[in-house]
Coordinates of C-alpha atoms and ligand atoms in Angstrom, one line a residue:
X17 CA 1.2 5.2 -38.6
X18 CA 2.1 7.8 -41.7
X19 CA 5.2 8.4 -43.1
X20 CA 7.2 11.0 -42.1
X21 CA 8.3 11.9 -45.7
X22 CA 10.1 15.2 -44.5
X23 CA 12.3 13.4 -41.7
X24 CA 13.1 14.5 -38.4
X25 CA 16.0 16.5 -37.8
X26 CA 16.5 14.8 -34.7
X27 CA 14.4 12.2 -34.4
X28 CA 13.6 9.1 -36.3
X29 CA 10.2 8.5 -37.0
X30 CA 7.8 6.1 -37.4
X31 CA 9.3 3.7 -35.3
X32 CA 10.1 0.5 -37.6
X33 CA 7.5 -1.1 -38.8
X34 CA 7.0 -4.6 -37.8
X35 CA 3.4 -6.6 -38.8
X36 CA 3.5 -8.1 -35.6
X37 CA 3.6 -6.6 -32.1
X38 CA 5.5 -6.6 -29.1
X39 CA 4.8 -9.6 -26.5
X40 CA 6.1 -7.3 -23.6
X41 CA 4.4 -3.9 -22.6
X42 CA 6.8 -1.3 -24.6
X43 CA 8.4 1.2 -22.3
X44 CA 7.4 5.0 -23.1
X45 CA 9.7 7.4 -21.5
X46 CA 8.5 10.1 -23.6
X47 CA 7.5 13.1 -22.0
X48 CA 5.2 14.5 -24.9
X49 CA 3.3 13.3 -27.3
X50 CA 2.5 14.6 -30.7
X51 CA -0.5 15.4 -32.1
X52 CA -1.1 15.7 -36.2
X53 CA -2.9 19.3 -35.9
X54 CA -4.5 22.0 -33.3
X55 CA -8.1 20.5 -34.0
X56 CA -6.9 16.6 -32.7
X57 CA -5.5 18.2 -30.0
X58 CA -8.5 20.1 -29.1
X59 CA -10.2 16.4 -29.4
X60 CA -7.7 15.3 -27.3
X61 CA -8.5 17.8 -24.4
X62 CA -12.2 17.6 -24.8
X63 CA -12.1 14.1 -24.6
X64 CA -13.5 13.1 -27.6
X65 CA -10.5 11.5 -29.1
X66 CA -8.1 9.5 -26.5
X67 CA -4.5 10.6 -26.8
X68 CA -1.8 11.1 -24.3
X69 CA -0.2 15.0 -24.3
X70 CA 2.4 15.3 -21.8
X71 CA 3.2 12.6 -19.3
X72 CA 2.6 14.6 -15.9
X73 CA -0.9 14.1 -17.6
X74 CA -0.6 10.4 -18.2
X75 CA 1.5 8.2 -20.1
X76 CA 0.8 4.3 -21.5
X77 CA 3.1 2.4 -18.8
X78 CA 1.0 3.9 -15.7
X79 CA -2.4 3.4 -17.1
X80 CA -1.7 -0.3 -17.7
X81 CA -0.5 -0.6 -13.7
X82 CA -4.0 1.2 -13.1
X83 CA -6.1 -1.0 -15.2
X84 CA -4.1 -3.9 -13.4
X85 CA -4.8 -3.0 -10.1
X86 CA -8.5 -1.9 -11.0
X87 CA -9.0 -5.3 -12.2
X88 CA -7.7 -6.8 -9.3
X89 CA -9.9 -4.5 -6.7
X90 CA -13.0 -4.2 -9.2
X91 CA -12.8 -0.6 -9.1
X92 CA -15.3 1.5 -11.6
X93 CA -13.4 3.7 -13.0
X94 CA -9.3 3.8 -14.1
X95 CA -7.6 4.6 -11.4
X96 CA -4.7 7.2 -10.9
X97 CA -0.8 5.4 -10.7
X98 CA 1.4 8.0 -8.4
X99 CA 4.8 8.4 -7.6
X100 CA 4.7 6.6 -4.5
X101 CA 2.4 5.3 -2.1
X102 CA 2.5 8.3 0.4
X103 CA 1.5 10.8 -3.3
X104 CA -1.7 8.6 -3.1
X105 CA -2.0 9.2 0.7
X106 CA -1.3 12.7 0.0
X107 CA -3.4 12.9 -3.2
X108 CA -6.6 11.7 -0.7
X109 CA -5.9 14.0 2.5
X110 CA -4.8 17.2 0.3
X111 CA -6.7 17.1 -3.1
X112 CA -10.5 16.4 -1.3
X113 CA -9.9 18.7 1.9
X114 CA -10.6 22.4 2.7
X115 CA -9.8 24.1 5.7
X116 CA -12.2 23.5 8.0
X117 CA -12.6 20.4 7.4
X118 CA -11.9 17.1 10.1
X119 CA -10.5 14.0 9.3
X120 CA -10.5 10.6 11.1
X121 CA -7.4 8.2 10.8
X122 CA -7.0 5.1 12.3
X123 CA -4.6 5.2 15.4
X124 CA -2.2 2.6 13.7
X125 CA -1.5 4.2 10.4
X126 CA 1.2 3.9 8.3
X127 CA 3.9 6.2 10.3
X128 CA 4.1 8.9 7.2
X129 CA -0.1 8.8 6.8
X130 CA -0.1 9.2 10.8
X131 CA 2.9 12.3 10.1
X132 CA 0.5 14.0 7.4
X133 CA -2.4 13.4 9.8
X134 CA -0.8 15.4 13.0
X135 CA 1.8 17.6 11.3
X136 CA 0.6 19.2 8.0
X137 CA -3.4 18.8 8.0
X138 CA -3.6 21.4 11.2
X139 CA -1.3 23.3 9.4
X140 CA -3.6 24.4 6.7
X141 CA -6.7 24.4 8.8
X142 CA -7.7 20.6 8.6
X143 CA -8.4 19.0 12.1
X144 CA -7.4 15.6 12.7
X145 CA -8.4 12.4 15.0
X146 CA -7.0 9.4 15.2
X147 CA -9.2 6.3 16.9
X148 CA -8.9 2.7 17.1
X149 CA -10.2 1.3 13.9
X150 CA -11.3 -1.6 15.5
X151 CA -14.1 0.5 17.9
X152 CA -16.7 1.7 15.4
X153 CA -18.5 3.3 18.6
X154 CA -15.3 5.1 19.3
X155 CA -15.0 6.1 15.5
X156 CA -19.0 7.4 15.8
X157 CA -18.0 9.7 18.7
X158 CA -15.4 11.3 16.6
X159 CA -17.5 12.3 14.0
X160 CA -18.5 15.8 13.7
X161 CA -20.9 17.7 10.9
X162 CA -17.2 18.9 9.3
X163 CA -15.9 15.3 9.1
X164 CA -14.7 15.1 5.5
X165 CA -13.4 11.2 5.3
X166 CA -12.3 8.1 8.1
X167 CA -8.8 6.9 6.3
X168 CA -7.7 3.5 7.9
X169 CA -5.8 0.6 7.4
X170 CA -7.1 -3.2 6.8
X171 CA -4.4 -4.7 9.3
X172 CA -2.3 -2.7 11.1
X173 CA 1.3 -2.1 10.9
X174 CA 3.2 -3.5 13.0
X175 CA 0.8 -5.2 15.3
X176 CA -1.7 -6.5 12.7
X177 CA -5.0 -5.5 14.0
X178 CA -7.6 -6.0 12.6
X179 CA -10.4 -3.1 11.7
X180 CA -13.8 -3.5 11.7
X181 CA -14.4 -2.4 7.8
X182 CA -18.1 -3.4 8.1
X183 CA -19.0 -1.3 10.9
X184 CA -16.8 1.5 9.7
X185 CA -18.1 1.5 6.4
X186 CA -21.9 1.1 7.3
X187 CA -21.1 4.0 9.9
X188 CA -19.8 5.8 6.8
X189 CA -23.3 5.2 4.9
X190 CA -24.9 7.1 7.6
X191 CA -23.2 9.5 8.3
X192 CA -22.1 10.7 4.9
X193 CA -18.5 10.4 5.2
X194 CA -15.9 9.1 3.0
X195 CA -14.3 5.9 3.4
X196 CA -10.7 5.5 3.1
X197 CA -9.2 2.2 2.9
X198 CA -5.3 2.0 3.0
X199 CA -4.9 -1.8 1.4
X200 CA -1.3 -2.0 1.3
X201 CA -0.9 -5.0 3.5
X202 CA -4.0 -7.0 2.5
X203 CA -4.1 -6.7 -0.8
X204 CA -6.7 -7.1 -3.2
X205 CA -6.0 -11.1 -3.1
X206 CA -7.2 -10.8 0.6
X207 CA -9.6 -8.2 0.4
X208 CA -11.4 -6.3 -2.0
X209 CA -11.8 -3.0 0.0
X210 CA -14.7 -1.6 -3.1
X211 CA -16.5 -4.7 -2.6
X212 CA -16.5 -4.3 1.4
X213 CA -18.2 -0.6 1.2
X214 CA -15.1 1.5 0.9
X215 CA -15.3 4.8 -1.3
X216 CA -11.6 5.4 -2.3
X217 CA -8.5 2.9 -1.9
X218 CA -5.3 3.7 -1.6
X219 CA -2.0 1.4 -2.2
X220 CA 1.6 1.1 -2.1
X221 CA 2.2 -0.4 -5.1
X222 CA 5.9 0.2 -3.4
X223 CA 5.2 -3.3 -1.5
X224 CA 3.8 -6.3 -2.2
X225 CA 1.9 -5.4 -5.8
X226 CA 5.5 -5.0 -7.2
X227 CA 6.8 -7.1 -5.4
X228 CA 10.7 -6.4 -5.6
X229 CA 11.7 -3.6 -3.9
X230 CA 13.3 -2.0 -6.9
X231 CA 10.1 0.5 -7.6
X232 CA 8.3 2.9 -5.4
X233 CA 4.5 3.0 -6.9
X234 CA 1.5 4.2 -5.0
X235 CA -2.2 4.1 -6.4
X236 CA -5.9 5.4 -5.7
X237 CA -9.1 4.8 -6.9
X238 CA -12.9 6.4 -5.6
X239 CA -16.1 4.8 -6.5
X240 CA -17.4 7.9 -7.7
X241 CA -16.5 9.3 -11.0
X242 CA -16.2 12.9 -9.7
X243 CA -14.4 12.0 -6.7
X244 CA -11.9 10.0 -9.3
X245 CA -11.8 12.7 -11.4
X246 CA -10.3 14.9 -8.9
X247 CA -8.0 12.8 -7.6
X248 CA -6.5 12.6 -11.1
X249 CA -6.5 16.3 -11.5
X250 CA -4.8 17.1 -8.4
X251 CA -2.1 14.1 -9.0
X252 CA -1.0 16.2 -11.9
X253 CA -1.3 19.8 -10.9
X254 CA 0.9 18.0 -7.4
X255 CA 3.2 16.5 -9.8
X256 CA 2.4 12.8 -8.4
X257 CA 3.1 11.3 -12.1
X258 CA 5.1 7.5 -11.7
X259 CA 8.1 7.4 -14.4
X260 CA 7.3 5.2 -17.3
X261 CA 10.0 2.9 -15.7
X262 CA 9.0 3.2 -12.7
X263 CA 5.6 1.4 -14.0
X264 CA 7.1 -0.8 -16.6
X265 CA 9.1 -3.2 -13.7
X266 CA 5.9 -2.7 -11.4
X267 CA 4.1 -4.4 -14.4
X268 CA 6.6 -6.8 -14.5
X269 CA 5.8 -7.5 -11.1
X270 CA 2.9 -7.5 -10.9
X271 CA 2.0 -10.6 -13.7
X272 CA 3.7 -12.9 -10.7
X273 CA 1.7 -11.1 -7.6
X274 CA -0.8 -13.4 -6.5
X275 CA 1.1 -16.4 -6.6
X276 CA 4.0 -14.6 -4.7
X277 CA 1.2 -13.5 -2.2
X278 CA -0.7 -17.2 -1.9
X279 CA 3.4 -18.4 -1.2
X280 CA 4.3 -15.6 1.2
X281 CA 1.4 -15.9 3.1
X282 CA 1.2 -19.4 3.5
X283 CA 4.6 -19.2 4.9
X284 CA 4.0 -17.1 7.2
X285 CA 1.5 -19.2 8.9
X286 CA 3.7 -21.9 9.0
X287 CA 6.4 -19.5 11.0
X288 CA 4.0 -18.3 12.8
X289 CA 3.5 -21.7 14.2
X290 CA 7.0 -22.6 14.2
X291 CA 7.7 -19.1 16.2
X292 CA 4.6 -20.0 18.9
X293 CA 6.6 -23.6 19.6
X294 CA 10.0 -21.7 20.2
X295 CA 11.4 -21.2 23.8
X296 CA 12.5 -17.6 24.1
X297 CA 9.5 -16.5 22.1
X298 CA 7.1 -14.4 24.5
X299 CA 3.9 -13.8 21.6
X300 CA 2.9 -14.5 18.3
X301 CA 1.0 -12.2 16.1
X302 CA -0.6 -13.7 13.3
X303 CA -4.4 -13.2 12.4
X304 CA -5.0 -16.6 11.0
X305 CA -3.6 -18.2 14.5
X306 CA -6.9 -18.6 17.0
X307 CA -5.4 -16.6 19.7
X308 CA -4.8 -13.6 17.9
X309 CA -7.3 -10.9 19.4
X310 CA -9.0 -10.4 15.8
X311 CA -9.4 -13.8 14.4
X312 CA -12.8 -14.0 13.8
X313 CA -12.5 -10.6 11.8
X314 CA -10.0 -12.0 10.2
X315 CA -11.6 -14.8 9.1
X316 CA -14.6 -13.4 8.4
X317 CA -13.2 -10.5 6.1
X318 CA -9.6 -12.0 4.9
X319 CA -11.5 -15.1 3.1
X320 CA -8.4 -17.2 4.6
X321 CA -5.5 -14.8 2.9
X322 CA -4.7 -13.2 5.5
X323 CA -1.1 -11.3 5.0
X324 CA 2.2 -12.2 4.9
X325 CA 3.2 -10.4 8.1
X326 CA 3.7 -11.8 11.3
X327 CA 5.1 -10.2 14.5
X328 CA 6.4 -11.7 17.2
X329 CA 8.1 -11.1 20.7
X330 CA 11.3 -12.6 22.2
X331 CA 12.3 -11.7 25.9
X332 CA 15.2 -9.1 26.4
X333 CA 16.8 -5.7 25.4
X334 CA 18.3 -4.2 22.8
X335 CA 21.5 -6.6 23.2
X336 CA 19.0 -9.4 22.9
X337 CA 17.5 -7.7 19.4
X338 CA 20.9 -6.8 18.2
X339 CA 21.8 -10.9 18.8
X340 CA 18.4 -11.8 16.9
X341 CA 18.9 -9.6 13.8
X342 CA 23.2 -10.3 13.5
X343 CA 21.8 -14.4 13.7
X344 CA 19.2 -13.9 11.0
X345 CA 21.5 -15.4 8.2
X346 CA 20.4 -14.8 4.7
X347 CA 17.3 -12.4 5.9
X348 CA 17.9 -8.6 5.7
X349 CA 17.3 -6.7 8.6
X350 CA 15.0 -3.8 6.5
X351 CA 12.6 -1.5 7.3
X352 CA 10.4 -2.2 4.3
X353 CA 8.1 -5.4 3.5
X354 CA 6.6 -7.1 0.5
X355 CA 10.1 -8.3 -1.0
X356 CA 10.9 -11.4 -2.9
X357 CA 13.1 -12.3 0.4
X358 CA 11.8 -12.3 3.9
X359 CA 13.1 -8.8 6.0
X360 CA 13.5 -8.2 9.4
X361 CA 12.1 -5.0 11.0
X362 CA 12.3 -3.6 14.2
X363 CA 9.7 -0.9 15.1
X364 CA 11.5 0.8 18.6
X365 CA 14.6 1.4 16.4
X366 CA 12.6 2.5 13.1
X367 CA 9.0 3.0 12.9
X368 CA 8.4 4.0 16.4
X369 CA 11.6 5.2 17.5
X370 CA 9.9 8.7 17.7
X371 CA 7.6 7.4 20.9
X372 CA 9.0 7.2 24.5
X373 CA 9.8 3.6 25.8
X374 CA 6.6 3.6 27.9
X375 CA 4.6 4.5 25.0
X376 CA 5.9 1.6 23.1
X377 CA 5.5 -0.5 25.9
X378 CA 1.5 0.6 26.3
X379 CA 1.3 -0.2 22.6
X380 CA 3.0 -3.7 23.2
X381 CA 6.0 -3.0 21.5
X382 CA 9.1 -3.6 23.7
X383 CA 13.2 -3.7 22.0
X384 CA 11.8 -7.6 21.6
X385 CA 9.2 -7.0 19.7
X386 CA 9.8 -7.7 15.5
X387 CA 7.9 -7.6 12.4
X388 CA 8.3 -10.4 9.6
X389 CA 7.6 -9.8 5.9
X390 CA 8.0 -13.4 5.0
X391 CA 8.7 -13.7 1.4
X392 CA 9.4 -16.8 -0.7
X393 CA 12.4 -18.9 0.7
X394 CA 11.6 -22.8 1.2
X395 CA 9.3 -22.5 4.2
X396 CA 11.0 -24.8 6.6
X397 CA 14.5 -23.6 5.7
X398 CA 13.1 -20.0 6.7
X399 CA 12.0 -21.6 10.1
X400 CA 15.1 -23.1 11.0
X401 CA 16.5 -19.6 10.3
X402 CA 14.6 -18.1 12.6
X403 CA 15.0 -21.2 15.6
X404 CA 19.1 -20.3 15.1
X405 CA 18.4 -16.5 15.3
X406 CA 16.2 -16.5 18.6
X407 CA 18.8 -19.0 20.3
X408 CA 21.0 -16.6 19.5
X409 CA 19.3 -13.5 20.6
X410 CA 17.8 -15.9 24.1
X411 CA 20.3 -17.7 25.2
Ligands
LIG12 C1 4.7 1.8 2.7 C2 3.3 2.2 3.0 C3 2.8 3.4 2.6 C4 3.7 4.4 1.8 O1 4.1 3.9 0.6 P1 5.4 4.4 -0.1 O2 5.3 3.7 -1.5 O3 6.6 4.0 0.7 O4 5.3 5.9 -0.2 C5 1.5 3.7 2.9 N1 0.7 2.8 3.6 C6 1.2 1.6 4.0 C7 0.3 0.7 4.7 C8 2.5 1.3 3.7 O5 3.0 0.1 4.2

């Protein structure tokens, strides 16, 4: 570092010195960084010398949360950090389209990525489909000579189906169209969506990577450089960029992820248990369990991690789900998952409260249908939580 003999006026700098160095990651809220003349900066912008500029560019604090989650998903190049998980959506469905183009999304996505998909896409000339991830043939019939990518989901939200990534990503081989993988809910501790054939993956780092619900992250990677490339570019000329903080407590996170994952999710198989052995309880939905439609998917792609979601049905109404969330002492009733602390959601009065009742029904979820984040409470006292709450809600 030199000596700044002159002294800022406003600013003190170097930093002090100290001969050894910081254990934690240092926080960088700086929004520009200064270069020591016009020809390092030119360096700097043709890439021959790395340097940060201005942090809608890049900044220190959200390449180390890229080259974290690159590790963990054995991506090939640094991918981009966003502002949230729905900027990485958005990065993917904007940044790589044209008009004219057609995209494919799986008929389960996340209710925002399913909003982009119907709403703002044929709005600027980009046709849509959804299809059931799950059908490859189904998927195959959608595709036309404009389709432009096939964005899905591992396991779907909130009914936890399972997609057939090998079809869909040996249909995407063929037929020359992007793979999209949305990993959110698996993780890269249950699946490595690069290793399983996918071209760019998307996650909210918002979830379970942070783990804490006090950040809202999101972040993509492509397997090919160019295709990486622009996804940065249009991150920035978007305005996508994280906050340094932001990225500093989703680091934080982050260094405790997979055992909080390997906790959560073993958890939830034991609730997912306990809830199938409850009176009152109508279905389970848990893809490790043997009678869940997907299991042998599940298996066969999930490597036995599986997710920490489970959803489950009780008989009754509104009343009865009002009963079930008011006896859930100690859980929050949330719209969110991933936390530290199991939540409570309830997709007829949140994430599907758009649909009609019969079109919830069709879709198999009725006012006593709920979805379970399990997080990281002793396992059996988060059982006998849930026996009080659906006596409650049943009885
Ligand atoms: C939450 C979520 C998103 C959106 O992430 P945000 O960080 O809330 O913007 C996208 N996909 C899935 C599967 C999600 O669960």
């Amino acid at each position: 570092m030199t000596k700044n003999t002159t002294g800022s006026l406003m600013r003190p700098t170097p930093l002090p010195e100290s001969a050894s160095h910081p254990v934690v990651t240092p926080l960088s809220p700086s929004v520009v960084y200064a270069s020591d003349t016009p020809d390092m900066l030119d360096a700097q912008y043709e890439g021959d010398l790395h340097g940060y500029t201005y942090s809608r560019e890049g900044h220190p604090n959200a390449d180390v949360v890229a080259q974290a989650i690159d590790r963990m998903e054995g991506a090939p190049h640094m991918g981009v950090v966003t502002a949230s998980g729905m900027a990485a959506v958005s990065a993917v469905l904007l940044g790589l389209t044209q008009a004219g183009d057609h995209v494919i999304g799986g008929n389960q996505l996340y209710g925002r990525s399913l909003r982009m998909m119907s709403e703002d896409l044929p709005r600027l000339g980009i046709e849509t489909s959804m299809v059931d991830p799950g059908d490859v043939e189904a998927v195959r019939a959608a595709i036309r000579p404009e389709t432009k990518l096939i964005l899905v989901e591992v396991v779907s939200n909130p009914t936890l189906r399972v997609a057939d990534i090998l079809g869909l990503s040996a249909l995407a081989k063929e037929t020359g169209v992007l793979l999209v993988v949305d990993n959110t809910f698996t993780t890269p501790r249950a699946f490595r969506a690069f290793d399983h054939g996918a071209d760019i993956v998307i996650h909210s780092i918002t979830k379970l990577l942070a783990g804490h619900s006090d950040v809202m992250l999101g972040y993509v990677a492509a397997r090919d450089q160019a295709l990486n490339d622009r996804l940065r570019v249009f991150t920035v000329t978007a305005g996508m960029t994280p906050s340094p903080f932001d990225c500093w407590l989703a680091e934080r996170g982050m260094l405790s992820f997979e055992l909080r994952f390997d906790r959560a999710q073993s958890t939830a198989m034991q609730l997912a248990d306990h809830l199938a052995g409850l009176a009152g309880v109508k279905r389970v939905i848990y893809p490790a369990r043997h009678d869940h439609p997907d299991h042998h998917r599940a298996e066969a792609l999930l490597k036995g991690h599986y997710c920490n979601m489970v959803s489950f049905e009780i008989e009754g109404d509104r009343a009865a789900a009002n009963a079930l969330a008011r006896g859930a002492e100690g859980l929050r009733f949330a719209p969110t998952l991933g936390d530290v602390g199991t939540t409570i959601s309830h997709p007829a009065s949140s994430s599907h409260r758009a649909l009609t009742a019969e079109k919830r029904a069709e879709l198999g979820m009725s006012e006593g249908f709920f979805r379970v984040s399990v997080g990281l409470e002793d396992p059996s006292a988060l059982c006998d939580v849930f026996t009080a709450a659906i006596q409650a809600a049943t009885e």
